Coordinates of C-alpha atoms in Angstrom, one line a residue:
X176 CA 3.1 2.2 42.9
X177 CA 0.4 4.4 41.0
X178 CA -2.5 2.2 39.4
X179 CA -1.5 3.2 36.0
X180 CA 2.4 3.2 36.4
X181 CA 0.6 -0.7 37.1
X182 CA -1.4 -1.0 33.9
X183 CA 1.5 -0.5 32.3
X184 CA 3.4 -2.8 34.2
X185 CA 0.8 -5.2 33.4
X186 CA 0.4 -4.2 29.6
X187 CA 4.3 -4.7 29.1
X188 CA 3.6 -8.5 29.9
X189 CA 1.8 -8.0 26.1
X190 CA 4.9 -6.7 24.4
X191 CA 5.9 -8.4 21.4
X192 CA 9.3 -7.3 20.3
X193 CA 10.2 -7.4 17.0
X194 CA 13.1 -10.3 17.6
X195 CA 10.1 -12.4 18.5
X196 CA 8.5 -11.9 15.3
X197 CA 11.1 -12.8 13.6
X198 CA 11.4 -15.9 15.1
X199 CA 7.8 -16.4 14.7
X200 CA 8.5 -16.4 10.9
X201 CA 11.0 -18.7 11.6
X202 CA 9.0 -20.9 13.0
X203 CA 6.1 -20.7 11.0
X204 CA 7.5 -21.6 8.2
X205 CA 8.9 -24.3 9.1
X206 CA 5.3 -25.7 10.8
X207 CA 4.1 -24.7 7.5
X208 CA 6.4 -27.2 4.9
X209 CA 6.2 -29.4 7.5
X210 CA 1.8 -29.6 6.8
X211 CA 2.8 -29.6 3.2
X212 CA 4.8 -32.9 3.7
X213 CA 2.7 -34.9 5.7
X214 CA -0.9 -35.1 6.9
X215 CA -1.5 -34.6 10.6
X216 CA 0.9 -31.8 11.8
X217 CA 0.4 -29.0 13.7
X218 CA -0.8 -27.2 10.7
X219 CA -2.9 -29.0 8.7
X220 CA -1.8 -27.3 5.7
X221 CA -4.8 -28.7 3.9
X222 CA -5.6 -29.0 -0.1
X223 CA -8.5 -27.6 -1.3
X224 CA -8.5 -28.9 -4.5
X225 CA -9.0 -25.2 -6.3
X226 CA -5.7 -24.5 -8.6
X227 CA -6.4 -21.2 -10.1
X228 CA -7.7 -18.1 -8.3
X229 CA -9.5 -15.4 -10.6
X230 CA -8.6 -12.2 -12.0
X231 CA -11.6 -10.2 -12.1
X232 CA -12.7 -10.6 -16.1
X233 CA -14.5 -13.9 -15.1
X234 CA -18.1 -13.6 -16.5
X235 CA -21.5 -16.3 -15.2
X236 CA -24.0 -16.6 -13.3
X237 CA -23.4 -18.9 -10.5
X238 CA -24.8 -20.3 -6.9
X239 CA -24.0 -20.6 -3.4
X240 CA -25.4 -21.8 -0.9
X241 CA -23.5 -21.6 2.8
X242 CA -24.3 -23.7 5.8
X243 CA -23.0 -21.9 8.4
X244 CA -25.0 -22.9 12.3
X245 CA -29.0 -22.1 12.6
X246 CA -29.5 -20.5 8.9
X247 CA -29.4 -21.3 5.5
X248 CA -28.3 -18.4 2.9
X249 CA -29.0 -19.4 -0.8
X250 CA -27.2 -16.9 -3.1
X251 CA -27.0 -16.7 -6.8
X252 CA -23.9 -14.2 -8.3
X253 CA -23.7 -12.6 -12.1
X254 CA -19.9 -12.1 -12.3
X255 CA -19.9 -9.0 -14.5
X256 CA -16.8 -9.6 -15.6
X257 CA -15.1 -6.2 -14.6
X258 CA -14.3 -6.7 -11.0
X259 CA -18.4 -6.5 -10.3
X260 CA -20.5 -8.3 -9.5
X261 CA -24.2 -8.4 -8.7
X262 CA -25.7 -11.3 -5.7
X263 CA -29.2 -11.7 -5.2
X264 CA -29.9 -13.7 -1.1
X265 CA -32.5 -14.9 0.8
X266 CA -31.9 -16.9 4.7
X267 CA -33.7 -18.9 6.2
X268 CA -33.6 -20.2 9.6
X269 CA -33.0 -24.2 10.1
X270 CA -36.2 -25.4 12.1
X271 CA -35.0 -27.0 15.5
X272 CA -36.0 -30.6 14.7
X273 CA -33.8 -30.4 11.1
X274 CA -30.8 -30.0 13.8
X275 CA -31.3 -33.5 15.3
X276 CA -33.1 -35.6 12.7
X277 CA -33.0 -38.7 12.5
X278 CA -32.2 -38.5 8.7
X279 CA -29.7 -36.9 6.4
X280 CA -32.9 -36.6 4.0
X281 CA -35.0 -34.5 6.3
X282 CA -31.8 -31.9 6.7
X283 CA -30.7 -32.1 3.0
X284 CA -34.4 -32.8 1.5
X285 CA -35.2 -29.3 3.5
X286 CA -31.9 -27.3 1.8
X287 CA -32.8 -28.9 -1.3
X288 CA -36.3 -27.6 -1.4
X289 CA -35.4 -23.8 -0.5
X290 CA -33.2 -23.8 -3.7
X291 CA -35.6 -24.7 -5.8
X292 CA -38.1 -22.1 -3.7
X293 CA -35.1 -19.6 -5.2
X294 CA -34.9 -20.8 -8.6
X295 CA -38.5 -19.7 -8.2
X296 CA -38.4 -16.8 -7.3
X297 CA -35.5 -15.7 -8.6
X298 CA -34.2 -17.1 -11.9
X299 CA -37.6 -18.7 -12.7
X300 CA -37.3 -18.3 -16.7
X301 CA -34.5 -20.7 -16.6
X302 CA -35.7 -23.0 -14.6
X303 CA -39.8 -23.0 -16.5
X304 CA -38.0 -23.7 -19.1
X305 CA -35.4 -26.1 -18.2
X306 CA -39.1 -27.8 -16.9
X307 CA -40.0 -28.1 -20.2
X308 CA -36.8 -29.2 -21.8
X309 CA -37.0 -32.4 -19.2
X310 CA -41.2 -32.9 -19.9
X311 CA -40.2 -32.4 -23.7
X312 CA -37.4 -35.8 -22.9
X313 CA -34.5 -33.2 -24.6
X314 CA -31.5 -33.3 -23.0
X315 CA -30.2 -30.8 -20.5
X316 CA -26.8 -28.9 -21.9
X317 CA -24.0 -28.2 -19.2
X318 CA -24.5 -24.6 -20.2
X319 CA -28.1 -24.6 -19.0
X320 CA -26.9 -26.2 -15.5
X321 CA -25.8 -23.8 -12.8
X322 CA -22.9 -24.7 -10.8
X323 CA -23.2 -24.7 -7.4
X324 CA -20.5 -24.0 -4.2
X325 CA -21.5 -25.2 -0.9
X326 CA -20.3 -23.6 1.6
X327 CA -19.9 -26.0 4.6
X328 CA -18.7 -25.1 7.5
X329 CA -18.3 -28.5 9.5
X330 CA -15.3 -30.3 10.0
X331 CA -14.9 -32.5 7.1
X332 CA -12.3 -34.5 5.7
X333 CA -11.5 -33.0 2.0
X334 CA -11.0 -35.3 -0.7
X335 CA -11.9 -33.4 -4.3
X336 CA -12.9 -29.8 -4.9
X337 CA -17.1 -31.3 -4.5
X338 CA -16.2 -34.4 -2.5
X339 CA -15.9 -34.0 1.3
X340 CA -16.5 -36.4 4.2
X341 CA -18.4 -35.3 7.5
X342 CA -15.8 -35.8 10.2
X343 CA -18.3 -34.5 13.0
X344 CA -21.1 -32.5 13.8
X345 CA -20.7 -29.0 15.7
X346 CA -23.0 -25.7 16.5
X347 CA -25.2 -27.6 17.9
X348 CA -26.5 -29.9 14.7
X349 CA -26.4 -34.1 15.7
X350 CA -27.2 -36.5 12.8
X351 CA -25.9 -39.5 13.3
X352 CA -26.6 -41.5 9.9
X353 CA -24.6 -38.4 7.9
X354 CA -21.1 -38.7 10.1
X355 CA -18.7 -40.2 7.6
X356 CA -21.1 -40.0 4.4
X357 CA -20.2 -36.8 1.7
X358 CA -22.1 -33.9 1.9
X359 CA -21.5 -32.8 -1.2
X360 CA -22.9 -36.1 -2.4
X361 CA -25.7 -35.8 0.3
X362 CA -26.8 -32.9 -1.0
X363 CA -26.8 -33.2 -4.9
X364 CA -28.9 -36.6 -4.5
X365 CA -32.0 -34.5 -3.0
X366 CA -31.3 -31.9 -5.7
X367 CA -31.4 -34.3 -8.3
X368 CA -34.5 -35.8 -6.5
X369 CA -36.8 -32.5 -7.0
X370 CA -35.0 -32.8 -10.8
X371 CA -33.4 -29.2 -10.2
X372 CA -31.2 -27.9 -12.8
X373 CA -27.9 -27.4 -9.8
X374 CA -24.9 -29.0 -10.0
X375 CA -23.1 -29.1 -6.6
X376 CA -19.1 -28.0 -8.5
X377 CA -17.3 -27.6 -4.8
X378 CA -17.4 -28.0 -1.6
X379 CA -16.3 -24.3 0.0
X380 CA -14.2 -23.7 3.4
X381 CA -15.2 -19.8 4.3
X382 CA -11.8 -18.9 4.2
X383 CA -10.9 -19.8 1.2
X384 CA -14.0 -17.4 -0.5
X385 CA -11.9 -14.4 1.3
X386 CA -8.8 -15.2 -1.2
X387 CA -10.9 -16.1 -4.3
X388 CA -13.9 -12.7 -3.5
X389 CA -10.5 -10.7 -3.2
X390 CA -9.0 -12.0 -6.3
X391 CA -11.6 -11.4 -8.3
X392 CA -12.5 -8.1 -7.1
X393 CA -9.3 -6.6 -6.0
X394 CA -7.9 -3.4 -8.0
X395 CA -5.3 -4.7 -11.1
X396 CA -4.5 -8.4 -12.7
X397 CA -1.8 -9.5 -10.2
X398 CA -4.0 -12.7 -8.2
X399 CA -4.4 -12.5 -5.1
X400 CA -1.8 -14.8 -2.5
X401 CA -3.6 -14.7 1.0
X402 CA -7.6 -14.3 2.1
X403 CA -7.1 -14.1 5.8
X404 CA -9.5 -14.3 8.5
X405 CA -9.5 -11.8 12.2
X406 CA -12.5 -11.8 12.8
X407 CA -14.4 -14.1 16.1
X408 CA -11.9 -16.5 14.8
X409 CA -8.2 -15.8 12.7
X410 CA -7.6 -18.4 9.1
X411 CA -5.8 -17.5 6.1
X412 CA -5.7 -19.8 2.6
X413 CA -3.2 -18.8 0.2
X414 CA -1.9 -20.2 -3.2
X415 CA 1.1 -22.2 -3.5
X416 CA 3.5 -24.2 -5.6
X417 CA 2.0 -27.3 -6.3
X418 CA 5.6 -29.1 -6.2
X419 CA 5.7 -28.0 -2.6
X420 CA 2.8 -30.0 -1.8
X421 CA 4.3 -32.9 -1.3
X422 CA 1.4 -34.9 0.5
X423 CA -0.9 -34.9 -2.4
X424 CA 0.3 -38.3 -3.4
X425 CA -0.3 -39.9 -0.2
X426 CA -3.8 -38.5 0.3
X427 CA -7.0 -40.8 0.1
X428 CA -9.9 -40.7 -2.0
X429 CA -7.2 -40.5 -5.2
X430 CA -8.9 -37.2 -6.4
X431 CA -8.7 -35.9 -9.5
X432 CA -7.7 -31.7 -10.4
X433 CA -5.9 -29.8 -12.4
X434 CA -2.3 -30.2 -12.5
X435 CA -1.3 -27.7 -15.2
X436 CA -1.7 -24.4 -13.0
X437 CA 0.9 -26.1 -11.4
X438 CA -1.0 -24.3 -8.5
X439 CA -2.8 -24.9 -5.2
X440 CA -4.8 -23.4 -2.5
X441 CA -3.8 -24.7 0.6
X442 CA -6.5 -23.8 3.6
X443 CA -3.5 -23.5 6.1
X444 CA -5.8 -23.9 10.2
X445 CA -3.1 -21.5 10.9
X446 CA -5.3 -21.6 14.1
X447 CA -3.5 -24.4 15.5
X448 CA 0.1 -22.8 15.1
X449 CA 2.5 -23.3 17.2
X450 CA 0.6 -25.8 19.9
X451 CA 3.7 -27.1 21.2
X452 CA 4.2 -23.2 22.3
X453 CA 7.7 -23.0 21.5
X454 CA 7.6 -19.8 20.0
X455 CA 4.3 -17.9 20.8
X456 CA 4.4 -15.4 23.2
X457 CA 2.6 -16.1 26.7
X458 CA 1.5 -15.0 30.0
X459 CA -0.3 -15.7 33.4
X460 CA -3.7 -14.3 31.8
X461 CA -3.2 -16.9 28.1
X462 CA -2.5 -19.3 30.8
X463 CA -5.5 -19.3 32.4
X464 CA -7.6 -18.9 30.0
X465 CA -6.6 -21.7 28.3
X466 CA -6.4 -24.5 30.8
X467 CA -10.1 -23.3 31.6
X468 CA -11.3 -23.6 27.3
X469 CA -13.1 -26.4 26.1
X470 CA -9.7 -26.9 24.3
X471 CA -6.9 -26.6 25.8
X472 CA -3.4 -27.1 24.5
X473 CA -5.3 -26.8 21.0
X474 CA -5.5 -23.5 18.5
X475 CA -2.6 -21.3 20.9
X476 CA -2.2 -18.9 18.1
X477 CA -5.6 -18.3 17.8
X478 CA -6.4 -17.8 21.1
X479 CA -3.8 -14.8 21.3
X480 CA -4.9 -13.6 17.7
X481 CA -8.9 -14.0 17.6
X482 CA -11.7 -11.6 18.7
X483 CA -13.3 -14.4 20.1
X484 CA -10.5 -14.8 22.7
X485 CA -9.3 -11.1 23.1
X486 CA -11.9 -9.4 25.7
X487 CA -11.2 -13.1 27.9
X488 CA -7.9 -12.2 28.1
X489 CA -8.7 -8.5 28.8
X490 CA -11.1 -9.5 31.8
X491 CA -8.7 -11.8 33.4
X492 CA -6.0 -9.0 33.2
X493 CA -8.1 -6.5 34.7
X494 CA -9.5 -8.9 37.7
X495 CA -6.1 -9.1 38.5
X496 CA -5.8 -5.3 39.2
X497 CA -9.2 -5.6 41.2
X498 CA -7.9 -8.3 43.2
X499 CA -5.1 -6.5 44.1
X500 CA -4.9 -5.0 46.9
X501 CA -1.9 -2.4 46.4
X502 CA -3.7 -1.3 43.1
X503 CA -7.3 1.2 43.3
X504 CA -8.8 -0.2 40.1
X505 CA -12.4 0.6 40.0
X506 CA -12.2 1.4 43.6
X507 CA -12.3 5.5 45.0
X508 CA -12.8 4.6 49.0
X509 CA -14.7 8.2 49.0
X510 CA -16.0 10.3 46.2
X511 CA -13.5 12.9 47.2
X512 CA -11.3 11.0 45.4
X513 CA -13.6 10.8 42.0
X514 CA -13.6 13.0 39.3
X515 CA -17.0 12.4 39.3
X516 CA -17.6 13.3 42.7
X517 CA -18.9 9.3 42.9
X518 CA -17.8 6.4 44.4
X519 CA -16.7 3.9 42.0
X520 CA -19.5 0.6 42.5
X521 CA -19.0 -2.3 40.4
X522 CA -22.3 -4.1 41.0
X523 CA -22.5 -7.5 41.7
X524 CA -23.2 -9.5 38.5
X525 CA -20.8 -7.6 36.6
X526 CA -19.7 -9.4 33.5
X527 CA -16.5 -8.2 35.2
X528 CA -16.3 -11.8 37.3
X529 CA -17.9 -14.5 34.2
X530 CA -16.1 -16.2 32.0
X531 CA -16.4 -14.9 28.3
X532 CA -18.1 -11.7 29.9
X533 CA -16.5 -9.4 27.6
X534 CA -16.7 -8.8 24.1
X535 CA -14.2 -7.8 21.9
X536 CA -16.3 -5.5 20.6
X537 CA -15.4 -3.7 23.6
X538 CA -11.9 -3.7 23.4
X539 CA -12.2 -1.4 19.7
X540 CA -14.5 1.1 21.7
X541 CA -12.3 2.2 23.9
X542 CA -8.9 2.0 21.6
X543 CA -11.6 4.5 19.6
X544 CA -12.2 6.4 22.8
X545 CA -10.5 10.3 22.1
X546 CA -13.5 11.9 24.0
X547 CA -12.8 14.6 27.1
X548 CA -11.4 12.5 30.2
X549 CA -12.3 9.4 28.5
X550 CA -16.2 9.5 28.8
X551 CA -16.9 7.4 26.0
X552 CA -14.9 4.7 27.8
X553 CA -16.4 5.0 31.2
X554 CA -19.6 5.1 30.2
X555 CA -18.5 1.9 28.4
X556 CA -17.2 0.1 31.3
X557 CA -20.5 0.9 32.7
X558 CA -22.9 -0.6 30.4
X559 CA -20.6 -3.3 29.8
X560 CA -18.9 -4.3 33.1
X561 CA -21.6 -3.0 35.4
X562 CA -18.6 0.0 36.6
X563 CA -20.4 3.4 38.4
X564 CA -18.9 5.9 38.4
X565 CA -15.2 5.0 37.3
X566 CA -12.4 7.8 37.2
X567 CA -10.6 9.2 34.2
X568 CA -7.5 7.3 36.0
X569 CA -10.0 3.4 35.8
X570 CA -10.4 4.5 32.2
X571 CA -6.8 5.0 31.2
X572 CA -5.6 2.1 32.9
X573 CA -8.5 0.0 31.1
X574 CA -7.8 1.3 27.9
X575 CA -3.7 1.0 28.2
X576 CA -4.0 -2.7 28.4
X577 CA -6.4 -2.8 26.2
X578 CA -4.2 -1.4 23.8
X579 CA -1.1 -4.0 24.1
X580 CA -3.8 -7.0 23.8
X581 CA -4.6 -5.8 20.3
X582 CA -1.8 -4.7 19.3
X583 CA -0.1 -7.9 20.2
X584 CA -2.7 -10.0 18.4
X585 CA -2.5 -7.4 15.1
X586 CA 1.7 -8.1 15.1
X587 CA 1.0 -12.2 15.6
X588 CA -1.3 -11.9 12.8
X589 CA 2.0 -10.1 10.6
X590 CA 3.8 -13.4 11.9
X591 CA 1.6 -14.9 9.2
X592 CA 1.0 -13.3 6.6
X593 CA 4.7 -11.6 6.5
X594 CA 5.5 -16.5 6.6
X595 CA 3.5 -16.7 3.8
X596 CA 4.8 -13.8 1.4
X597 CA 8.0 -14.7 2.2
X598 CA 6.8 -18.3 1.4
X599 CA 5.6 -17.3 -2.3
X600 CA 9.4 -15.5 -3.8
X601 CA 6.7 -12.9 -4.6
X602 CA 9.1 -10.5 -3.0
X603 CA 12.4 -11.5 -4.9
X604 CA 9.9 -10.9 -8.6
X605 CA 10.1 -7.4 -9.3
X606 CA 9.4 -5.5 -13.4
X607 CA 12.2 -3.4 -12.7
X608 CA 15.5 -2.8 -10.9
X609 CA 15.4 -1.4 -7.4
X610 CA 16.4 2.2 -7.6
X611 CA 20.0 3.2 -5.6
X612 CA 18.9 6.3 -4.4
X613 CA 22.9 5.2 -3.1
X614 CA 24.5 7.2 -6.6
X615 CA 22.3 10.4 -5.9
X616 CA 23.9 10.5 -2.0
X617 CA 27.4 9.8 -3.1
X618 CA 27.3 12.6 -5.9
X619 CA 26.0 15.3 -3.3
X620 CA 28.4 14.0 -1.1
X621 CA 31.8 14.7 -3.7
X622 CA 30.2 18.0 -3.7
X623 CA 30.1 18.6 -0.3
X624 CA 26.1 19.6 0.1
X625 CA 25.5 17.7 2.8
X626 CA 22.0 19.5 3.3
X627 CA 20.9 18.5 0.1
X628 CA 22.4 15.7 0.4
X629 CA 20.1 14.5 3.7
X630 CA 17.0 16.4 1.9
X631 CA 17.0 14.6 -1.4
X632 CA 18.1 10.9 0.0
X633 CA 15.1 11.3 2.3
X634 CA 12.9 12.3 -0.5
X635 CA 14.7 9.4 -2.9
X636 CA 13.7 6.6 -0.2
X637 CA 10.3 8.2 0.3
X638 CA 9.9 7.6 -3.5
X639 CA 11.8 4.6 -3.7
X640 CA 9.2 3.1 -1.0
X641 CA 5.9 4.5 -2.0
X642 CA 6.1 3.9 -6.0
X643 CA 5.2 0.1 -6.3
X644 CA 4.1 -0.6 -10.3
X645 CA 0.8 -2.6 -10.4
X646 CA 2.3 -5.5 -11.7
X647 CA 4.9 -5.5 -8.0
X648 CA 2.3 -5.5 -6.0
X649 CA 1.3 -8.7 -3.5
X650 CA -2.5 -8.5 -2.7
X651 CA -3.3 -9.9 0.6
X652 CA -7.4 -10.1 1.5
X653 CA -8.9 -10.1 4.8
X654 CA -12.1 -10.3 6.5
X655 CA -13.3 -9.5 10.2
X656 CA -14.5 -7.8 12.6
X657 CA -10.8 -7.1 14.0
X658 CA -9.7 -6.1 11.2
X659 CA -12.6 -3.6 9.7
X660 CA -13.7 -2.5 13.3
X661 CA -10.2 -2.4 15.4
X662 CA -9.1 1.0 15.2
X663 CA -5.4 1.0 14.6
X664 CA -5.3 -2.9 13.3
X665 CA -4.1 -3.5 10.8
X666 CA -1.2 -0.3 10.9
X667 CA 0.3 -2.8 13.6
X668 CA 0.5 -5.4 10.9
X669 CA 2.2 -2.9 8.7
X670 CA 4.8 -2.2 11.9
X671 CA 5.4 -5.8 12.9
X672 CA 5.7 -6.4 8.6
X673 CA 8.6 -4.0 8.3
X674 CA 10.2 -5.3 11.4
X675 CA 10.8 -8.6 9.2
X676 CA 14.3 -8.1 7.6
X677 CA 12.8 -9.9 4.2
X678 CA 10.2 -7.6 4.3
X679 CA 11.8 -4.8 5.6
X680 CA 10.3 -1.2 4.5
X681 CA 10.4 -1.3 0.9
X682 CA 8.7 -5.1 0.7
X683 CA 5.8 -3.9 3.5
X684 CA 4.8 -1.3 0.4
X685 CA 4.3 -4.1 -1.9
X686 CA 1.6 -5.7 0.3
X687 CA -1.8 -4.6 -0.3
X688 CA -4.4 -5.3 2.3
X689 CA -7.9 -4.9 0.9
X690 CA -11.1 -6.0 2.2
X691 CA -12.6 -9.3 1.2
X692 CA -16.3 -9.9 1.6
X693 CA -18.9 -12.5 1.4
X694 CA -16.0 -15.3 1.0
X695 CA -19.7 -18.0 1.7
X696 CA -21.3 -16.5 -1.0
X697 CA -19.4 -14.6 -4.1
X698 CA -16.0 -16.7 -2.7
X699 CA -18.2 -19.9 -3.2
X700 CA -20.0 -19.1 -6.7
X701 CA -16.1 -18.5 -7.7
X702 CA -15.1 -21.7 -6.8
X703 CA -18.1 -23.3 -8.2
X704 CA -16.6 -21.2 -11.7
X705 CA -13.4 -22.4 -11.2
X706 CA -14.6 -26.9 -10.9
X707 CA -17.1 -26.4 -13.5
X708 CA -15.1 -24.7 -16.1
X709 CA -11.7 -22.6 -14.8
X710 CA -11.0 -20.1 -15.1
X711 CA -10.6 -18.1 -18.0
X712 CA -10.7 -14.7 -19.7
X713 CA -14.2 -14.5 -21.8
X714 CA -13.4 -14.9 -25.3

């Protein structure tokens, strides 16, 4: 079998046909509902206590802080009330000794001091006026207090919009005293010790922030339904009917929240969808990756979708071809058989032989390559994999598998998006009755004008599918390297959405997918707004 034919055979293992997409959507809907009814299910379906999304008319100045790893970011966001905002920010590294401090006070005191420094630098008039009022014994009104959204990217059990208990540290942090404590209260305590005019109004998940940021900046007046991340990891947060979140009655903490909207933003944690592998696609490469991962049997959806894993899936597929003596991948025996007139050699320390050695950016580069003789792909094979003098056939073979892995990822992403769109019921709500091109077809057939009938039918179907009134748009916000930089990722998603009977070509046209940036900054500020004042149009 030729190299290209063998590559096509491997690529076919990643096929995810329409029938499987439909099965996936059905199971996703089932697991969504299970997670809404009871804690501890495969999909966590975490209530966020955020009960409204913005519409772009909100105004005000808000703070946001983001503790997501080795850096701490402080931002102020001025919402302009016209879907635009002004962002001011600073970022500082977390000293290593504070990541493993003996007390929570050491870390959270440092964070509070960074907030103080930010206010002194960027909002000094407001800060000094607050200090004068405090020294003169005047009381501080709510209007003088900055509402702050706290993005805290570590596992927490959230029991209120600004209350969450740290479950465990990750990412190199290890402060045992803080485990089990309310992280918002820890930060507020240090803020109060410095007499800062700041209230920790909301504990923020960055995926929820993505939803909020998109809803504020998206065109039109339709609130965004879903914020989705397709990057290093994958997750989604969406607006759910509060009546469906039946587990709220048994949630610990007895938190108060605004029930008047009848809605609740839910953080799905969909990376763990179908950990039982009842409907997810599987290959020998997926199985090997999972077996050798740090969390076997966990995050099975994420391991097939997110950028963290796609490079490793590809690497394992390529190794299987390199190790197959009947396939000549990267294995020209002499320069005579190579169009570069040089023998192909794999470096001894090639990333091809190292777990996690292949970054997903490699897939994006090869997917985008249209250069003559796939020159760019071959240069990338040398630079990233240490494959010297690869042939055009080598590059074609790798590109074939790259396309299949990326396409499967996007089609799986469409399962999640499609299920949430169907669950929302928004497809059934339209501002006008659907157009009926069948009447025109019948008229043309009656007149036996077959050519004109076919032509008019095509035009009317096209118009019916593409002309969507603004109020009928279903808005989706997305963020992450895959959806931003992997060529054709959104097109693959849309192709799969059309394969879902409840959506189809007409429903797919109603779904607007737009980039939502800075969920941990702008999104966090918007959640602080919801928490502090509620989402209201000015005036």
